Coordinates of C-alpha atoms and ligand atoms in Angstrom, one line a residue:
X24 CA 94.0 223.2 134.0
X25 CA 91.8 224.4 131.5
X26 CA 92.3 227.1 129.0
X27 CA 89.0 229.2 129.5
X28 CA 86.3 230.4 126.8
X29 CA 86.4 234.4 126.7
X30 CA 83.5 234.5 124.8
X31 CA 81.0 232.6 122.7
X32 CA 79.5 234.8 119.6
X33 CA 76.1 233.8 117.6
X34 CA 76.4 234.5 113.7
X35 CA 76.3 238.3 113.2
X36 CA 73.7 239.1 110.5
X37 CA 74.7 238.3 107.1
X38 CA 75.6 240.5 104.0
X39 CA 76.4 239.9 100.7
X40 CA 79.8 239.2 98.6
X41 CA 79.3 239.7 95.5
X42 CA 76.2 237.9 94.7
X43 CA 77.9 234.1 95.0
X44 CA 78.8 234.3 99.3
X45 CA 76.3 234.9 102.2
X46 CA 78.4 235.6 105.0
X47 CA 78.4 236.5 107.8
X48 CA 81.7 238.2 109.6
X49 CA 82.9 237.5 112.6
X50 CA 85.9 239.5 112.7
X51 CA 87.1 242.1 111.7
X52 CA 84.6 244.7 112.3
X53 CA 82.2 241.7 113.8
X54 CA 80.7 240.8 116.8
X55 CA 83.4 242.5 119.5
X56 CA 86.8 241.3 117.8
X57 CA 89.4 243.8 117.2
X58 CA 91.5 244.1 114.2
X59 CA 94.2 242.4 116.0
X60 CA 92.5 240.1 118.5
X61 CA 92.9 236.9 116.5
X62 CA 96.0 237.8 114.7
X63 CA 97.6 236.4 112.4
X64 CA 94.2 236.0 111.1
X65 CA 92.5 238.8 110.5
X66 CA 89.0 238.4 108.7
X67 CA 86.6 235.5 109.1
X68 CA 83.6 235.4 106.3
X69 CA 81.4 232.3 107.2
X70 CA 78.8 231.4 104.5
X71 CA 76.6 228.8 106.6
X72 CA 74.7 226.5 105.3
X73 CA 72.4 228.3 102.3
X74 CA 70.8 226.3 99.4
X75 CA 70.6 228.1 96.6
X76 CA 68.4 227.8 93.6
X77 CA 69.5 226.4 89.9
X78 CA 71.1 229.8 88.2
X79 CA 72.3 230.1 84.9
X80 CA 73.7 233.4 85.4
X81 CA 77.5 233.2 87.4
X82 CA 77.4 233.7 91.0
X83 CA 80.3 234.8 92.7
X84 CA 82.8 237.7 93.0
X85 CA 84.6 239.5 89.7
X86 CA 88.5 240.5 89.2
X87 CA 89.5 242.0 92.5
X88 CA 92.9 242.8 93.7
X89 CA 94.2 241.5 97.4
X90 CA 97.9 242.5 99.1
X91 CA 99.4 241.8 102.3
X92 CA 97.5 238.6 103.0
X93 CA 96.7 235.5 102.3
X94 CA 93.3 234.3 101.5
X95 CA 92.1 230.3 102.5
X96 CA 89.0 229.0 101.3
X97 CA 87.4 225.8 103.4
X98 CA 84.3 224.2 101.4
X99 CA 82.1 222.3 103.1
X100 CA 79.2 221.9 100.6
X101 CA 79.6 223.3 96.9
X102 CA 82.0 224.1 95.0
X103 CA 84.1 226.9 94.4
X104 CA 86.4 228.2 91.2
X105 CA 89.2 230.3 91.5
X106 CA 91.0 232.3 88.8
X107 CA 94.3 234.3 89.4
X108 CA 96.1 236.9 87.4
X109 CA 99.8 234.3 88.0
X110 CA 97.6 231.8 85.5
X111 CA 96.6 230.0 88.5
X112 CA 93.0 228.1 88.8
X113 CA 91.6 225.6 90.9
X114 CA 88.1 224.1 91.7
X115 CA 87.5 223.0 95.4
X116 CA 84.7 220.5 96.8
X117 CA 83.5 219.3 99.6
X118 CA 86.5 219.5 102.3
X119 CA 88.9 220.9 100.2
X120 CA 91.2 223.9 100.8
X121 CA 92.4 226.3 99.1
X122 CA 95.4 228.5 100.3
X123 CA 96.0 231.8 98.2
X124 CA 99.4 234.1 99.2
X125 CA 98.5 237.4 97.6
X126 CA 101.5 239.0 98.8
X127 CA 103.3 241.6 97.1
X128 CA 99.8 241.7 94.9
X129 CA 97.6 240.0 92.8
X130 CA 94.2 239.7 90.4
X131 CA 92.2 236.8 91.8
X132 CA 88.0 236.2 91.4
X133 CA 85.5 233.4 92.7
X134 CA 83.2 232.3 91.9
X135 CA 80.3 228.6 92.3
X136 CA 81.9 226.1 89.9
X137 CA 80.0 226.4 87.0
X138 CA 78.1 223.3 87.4
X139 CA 77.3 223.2 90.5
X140 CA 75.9 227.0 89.9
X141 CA 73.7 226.0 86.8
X142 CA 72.1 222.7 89.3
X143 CA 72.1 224.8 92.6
X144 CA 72.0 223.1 96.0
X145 CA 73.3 223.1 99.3
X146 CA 76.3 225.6 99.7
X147 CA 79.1 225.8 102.9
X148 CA 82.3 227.7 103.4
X149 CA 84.9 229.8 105.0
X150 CA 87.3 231.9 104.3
X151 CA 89.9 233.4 106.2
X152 CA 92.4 236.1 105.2
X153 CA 95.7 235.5 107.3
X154 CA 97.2 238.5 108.1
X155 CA 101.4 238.6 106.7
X156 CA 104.2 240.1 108.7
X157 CA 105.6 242.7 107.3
X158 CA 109.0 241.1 106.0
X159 CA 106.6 238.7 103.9
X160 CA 103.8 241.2 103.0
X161 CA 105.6 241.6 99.3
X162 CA 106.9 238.0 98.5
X163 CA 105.6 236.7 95.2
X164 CA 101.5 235.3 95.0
X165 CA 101.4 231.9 94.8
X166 CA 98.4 229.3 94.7
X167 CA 97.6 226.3 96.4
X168 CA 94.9 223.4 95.9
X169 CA 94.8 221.5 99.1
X170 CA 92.6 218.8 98.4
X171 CA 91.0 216.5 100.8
X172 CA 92.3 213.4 99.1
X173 CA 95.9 214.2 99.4
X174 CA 95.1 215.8 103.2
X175 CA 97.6 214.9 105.9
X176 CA 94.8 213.1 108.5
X177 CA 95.1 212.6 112.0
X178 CA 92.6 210.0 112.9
X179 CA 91.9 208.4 116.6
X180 CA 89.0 206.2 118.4
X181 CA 88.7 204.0 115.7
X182 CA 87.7 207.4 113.3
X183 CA 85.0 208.4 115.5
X184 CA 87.6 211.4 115.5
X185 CA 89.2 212.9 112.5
X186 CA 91.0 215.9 111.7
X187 CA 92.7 217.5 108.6
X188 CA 95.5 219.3 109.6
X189 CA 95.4 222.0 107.2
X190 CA 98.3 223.5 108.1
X191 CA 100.7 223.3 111.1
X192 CA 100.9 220.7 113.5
X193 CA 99.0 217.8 115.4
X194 CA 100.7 215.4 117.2
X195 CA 103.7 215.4 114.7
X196 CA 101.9 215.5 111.7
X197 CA 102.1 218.5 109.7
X198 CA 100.0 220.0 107.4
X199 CA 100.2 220.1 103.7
X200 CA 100.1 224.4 103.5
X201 CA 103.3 225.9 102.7
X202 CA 103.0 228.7 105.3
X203 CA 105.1 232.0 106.2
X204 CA 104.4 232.1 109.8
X205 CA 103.4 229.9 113.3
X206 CA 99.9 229.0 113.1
X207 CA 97.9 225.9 112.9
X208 CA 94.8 225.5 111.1
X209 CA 92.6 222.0 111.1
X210 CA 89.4 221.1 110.2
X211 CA 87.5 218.7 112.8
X212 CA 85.3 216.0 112.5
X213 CA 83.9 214.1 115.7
X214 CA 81.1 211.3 115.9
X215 CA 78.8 211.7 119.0
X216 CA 80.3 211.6 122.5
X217 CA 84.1 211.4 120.9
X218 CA 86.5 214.2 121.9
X219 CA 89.8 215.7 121.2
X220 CA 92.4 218.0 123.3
X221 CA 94.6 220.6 122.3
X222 CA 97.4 222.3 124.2
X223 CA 98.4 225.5 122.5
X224 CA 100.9 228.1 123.0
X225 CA 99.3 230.6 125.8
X226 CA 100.3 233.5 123.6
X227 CA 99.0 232.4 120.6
X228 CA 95.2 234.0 119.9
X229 CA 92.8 230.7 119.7
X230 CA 89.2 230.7 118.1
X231 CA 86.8 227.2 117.0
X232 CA 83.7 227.7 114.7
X233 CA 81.3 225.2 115.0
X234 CA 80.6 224.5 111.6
X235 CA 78.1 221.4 112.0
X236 CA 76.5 220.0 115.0
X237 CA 76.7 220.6 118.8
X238 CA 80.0 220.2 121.1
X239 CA 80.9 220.5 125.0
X240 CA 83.9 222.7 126.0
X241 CA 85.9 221.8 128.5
X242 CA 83.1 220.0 130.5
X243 CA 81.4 223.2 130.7
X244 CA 80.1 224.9 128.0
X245 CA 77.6 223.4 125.4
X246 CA 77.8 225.6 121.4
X247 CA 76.1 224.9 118.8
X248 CA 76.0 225.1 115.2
X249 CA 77.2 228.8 113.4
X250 CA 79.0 230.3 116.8
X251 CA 82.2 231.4 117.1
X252 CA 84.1 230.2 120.5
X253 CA 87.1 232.7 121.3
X254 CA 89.6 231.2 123.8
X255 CA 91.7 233.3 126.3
X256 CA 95.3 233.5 126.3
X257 CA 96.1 231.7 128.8
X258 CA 97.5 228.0 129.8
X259 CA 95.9 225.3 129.6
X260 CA 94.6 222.6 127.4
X261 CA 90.9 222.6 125.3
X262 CA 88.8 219.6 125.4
X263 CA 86.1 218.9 122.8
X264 CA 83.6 216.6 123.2
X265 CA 81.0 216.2 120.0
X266 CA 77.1 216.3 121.7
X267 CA 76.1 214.9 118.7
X268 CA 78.3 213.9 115.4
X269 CA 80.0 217.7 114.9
X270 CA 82.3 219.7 112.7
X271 CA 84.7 222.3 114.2
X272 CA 87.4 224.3 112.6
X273 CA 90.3 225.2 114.5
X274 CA 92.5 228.3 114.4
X275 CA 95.4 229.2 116.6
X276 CA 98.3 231.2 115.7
X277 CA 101.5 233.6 116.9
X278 CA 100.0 237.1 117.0
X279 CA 102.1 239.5 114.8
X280 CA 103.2 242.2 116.2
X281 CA 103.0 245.2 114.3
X282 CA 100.8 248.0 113.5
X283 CA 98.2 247.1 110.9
X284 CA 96.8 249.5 108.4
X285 CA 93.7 247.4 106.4
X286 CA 92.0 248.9 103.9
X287 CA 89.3 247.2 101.6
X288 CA 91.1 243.9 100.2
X289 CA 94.4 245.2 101.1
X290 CA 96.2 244.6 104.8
X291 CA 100.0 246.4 105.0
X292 CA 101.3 247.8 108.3
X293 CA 100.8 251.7 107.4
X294 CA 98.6 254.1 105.8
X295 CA 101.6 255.2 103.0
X296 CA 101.8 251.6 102.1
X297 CA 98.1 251.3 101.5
X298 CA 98.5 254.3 99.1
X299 CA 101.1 252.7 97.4
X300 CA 98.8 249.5 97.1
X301 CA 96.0 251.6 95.2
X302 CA 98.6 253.1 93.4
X303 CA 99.7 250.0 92.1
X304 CA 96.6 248.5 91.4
X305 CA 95.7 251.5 89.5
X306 CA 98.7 251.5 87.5
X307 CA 98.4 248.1 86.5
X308 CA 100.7 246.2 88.6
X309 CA 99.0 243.5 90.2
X310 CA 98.6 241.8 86.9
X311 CA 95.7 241.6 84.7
X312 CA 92.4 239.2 84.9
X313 CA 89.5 239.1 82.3
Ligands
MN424 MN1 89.3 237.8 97.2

């Protein structure tokens, strides 16, 4: 039995973050995916593929506060610097991860590493805010690098398949994230005609982006490059097969259940804790950030 596609989604038209990330948003507020359909994440920003020109003015986004959540970056081409207002900072390449818990609240910008902005070239990435359940949405921030070199690999058919596992679990190896809830995030590579299966928990909300390439779903369905596959919930396992040699990235997780009250870069479960948010940021209390 097969766990069936509910629907395939081309890249919605692209906007602007800041003047650094050319996105284009899948969910929240994209293409038909409610606030809560792929819970516990909750907002997808792809930047695909976009060369951009030599700068020598910064491109990215300023200071900018985030509660509630946590945000994880995926680079695929470029690179990206982060500063924090906990003293954190952290430059991520090709592959790399990084996994920010904003939590209870904090001061964070982004921004093209500052070489990589003054040459320009080919730039690729995701990122994701994870919604947090409400007994987590004020623990402390806290950074991580998760760099490829130190990534926790799950390799078969002589490498023709290869898969990070971010964070949760693939055939018992687990992921390098510290995380606060179920979910399982990996990034997938597959040389032509290899494939992979997964066999998920029928509750938890499933979604694949193609980031590179072509791939067959479950003998069925041919995506390509830039679209968004959302699975049903329902039993069954998802086979992959690469058309041609293919990136995918993988997210499945327990939905939370709880009302959710987003607003702007803050996610808390009602409407007086979002007041208290920009109350907080205006008084100073996520921190500070030049
Ligand atoms: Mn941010």
């Amino acid at each position: 039995m097969t766990r069936n596609i509910e629907n395939i989604f081309e890249p919605p038209p692209h906007h602007w973050v800041g003047n650094g990330f050319r996105v284009h948003n899948f969910f929240p507020g994209g293409p038909r995916i409610g606030l809560k359909r792929m819970s516990p994440f909750f907002l997808c920003d792809y930047n695909s593929k976009h060369t951009f020109p030599p700068s020598n003015v910064p491109r990215g986004v300023g200071s900018h506060p985030h509660r509630g959540i946590e945000t994880v970056t995926i680079a695929y081409h470029g690179k990206v610097a982060h500063h924090d207002s906990v003293g954190n900072s952290g430059i991520i390449g090709e592959n790399d991860v990084q996994w920010m818990t904003a939590g209870g609240g904090i001061l964070h910008k982004e921004y093209h590493e500052n070489e990589f902005n003054n040459k320009g070239g080919l730039f690729q990435m995701v990122q994701l805010w994870t919604n947090l359940p409400a007994k987590h949405k004020m623990t402390p921030a806290k950074y991580q690098d998760l760099l490829y070199r130190d990534a926790a690999i799950f390799n078969s058919d002589n490498r023709k398949v290869s898969m990070n596992i971010i964070a949760g679990e693939y055939k018992n190896i687990s992921g390098k994230a510290d995380i606060l809830m179920p979910l399982n995030l990996f990034d997938l590579s597959l040389a032509s005609n290899s494939s992979v299966e997964f066999n998920f928990d029928t509750k938890h909300n499933t979604g694949f982006l193609v980031i590179e390439g072509n791939v067959r779903v479950n003998d069925r369905n041919d995506v390509p490059e830039d679209n968004f596959i959302l699975f049903k919930n329902e039993p069954g396992r998802i086979v992959i097969k690469a058309n041609k040699n293919s990136k995918v990235l993988i997210m499945n997780g327990e939905p939370i259940d709880e009302p959710i009250a987003p607003y702007g870069p803050f996610v808390m479960n009602t409407q007086d804790e979002i007041q208290q948010a920009i109350e907080d940021f205006n008084n100073g209390k996520f921190g500070h950030l030049d």
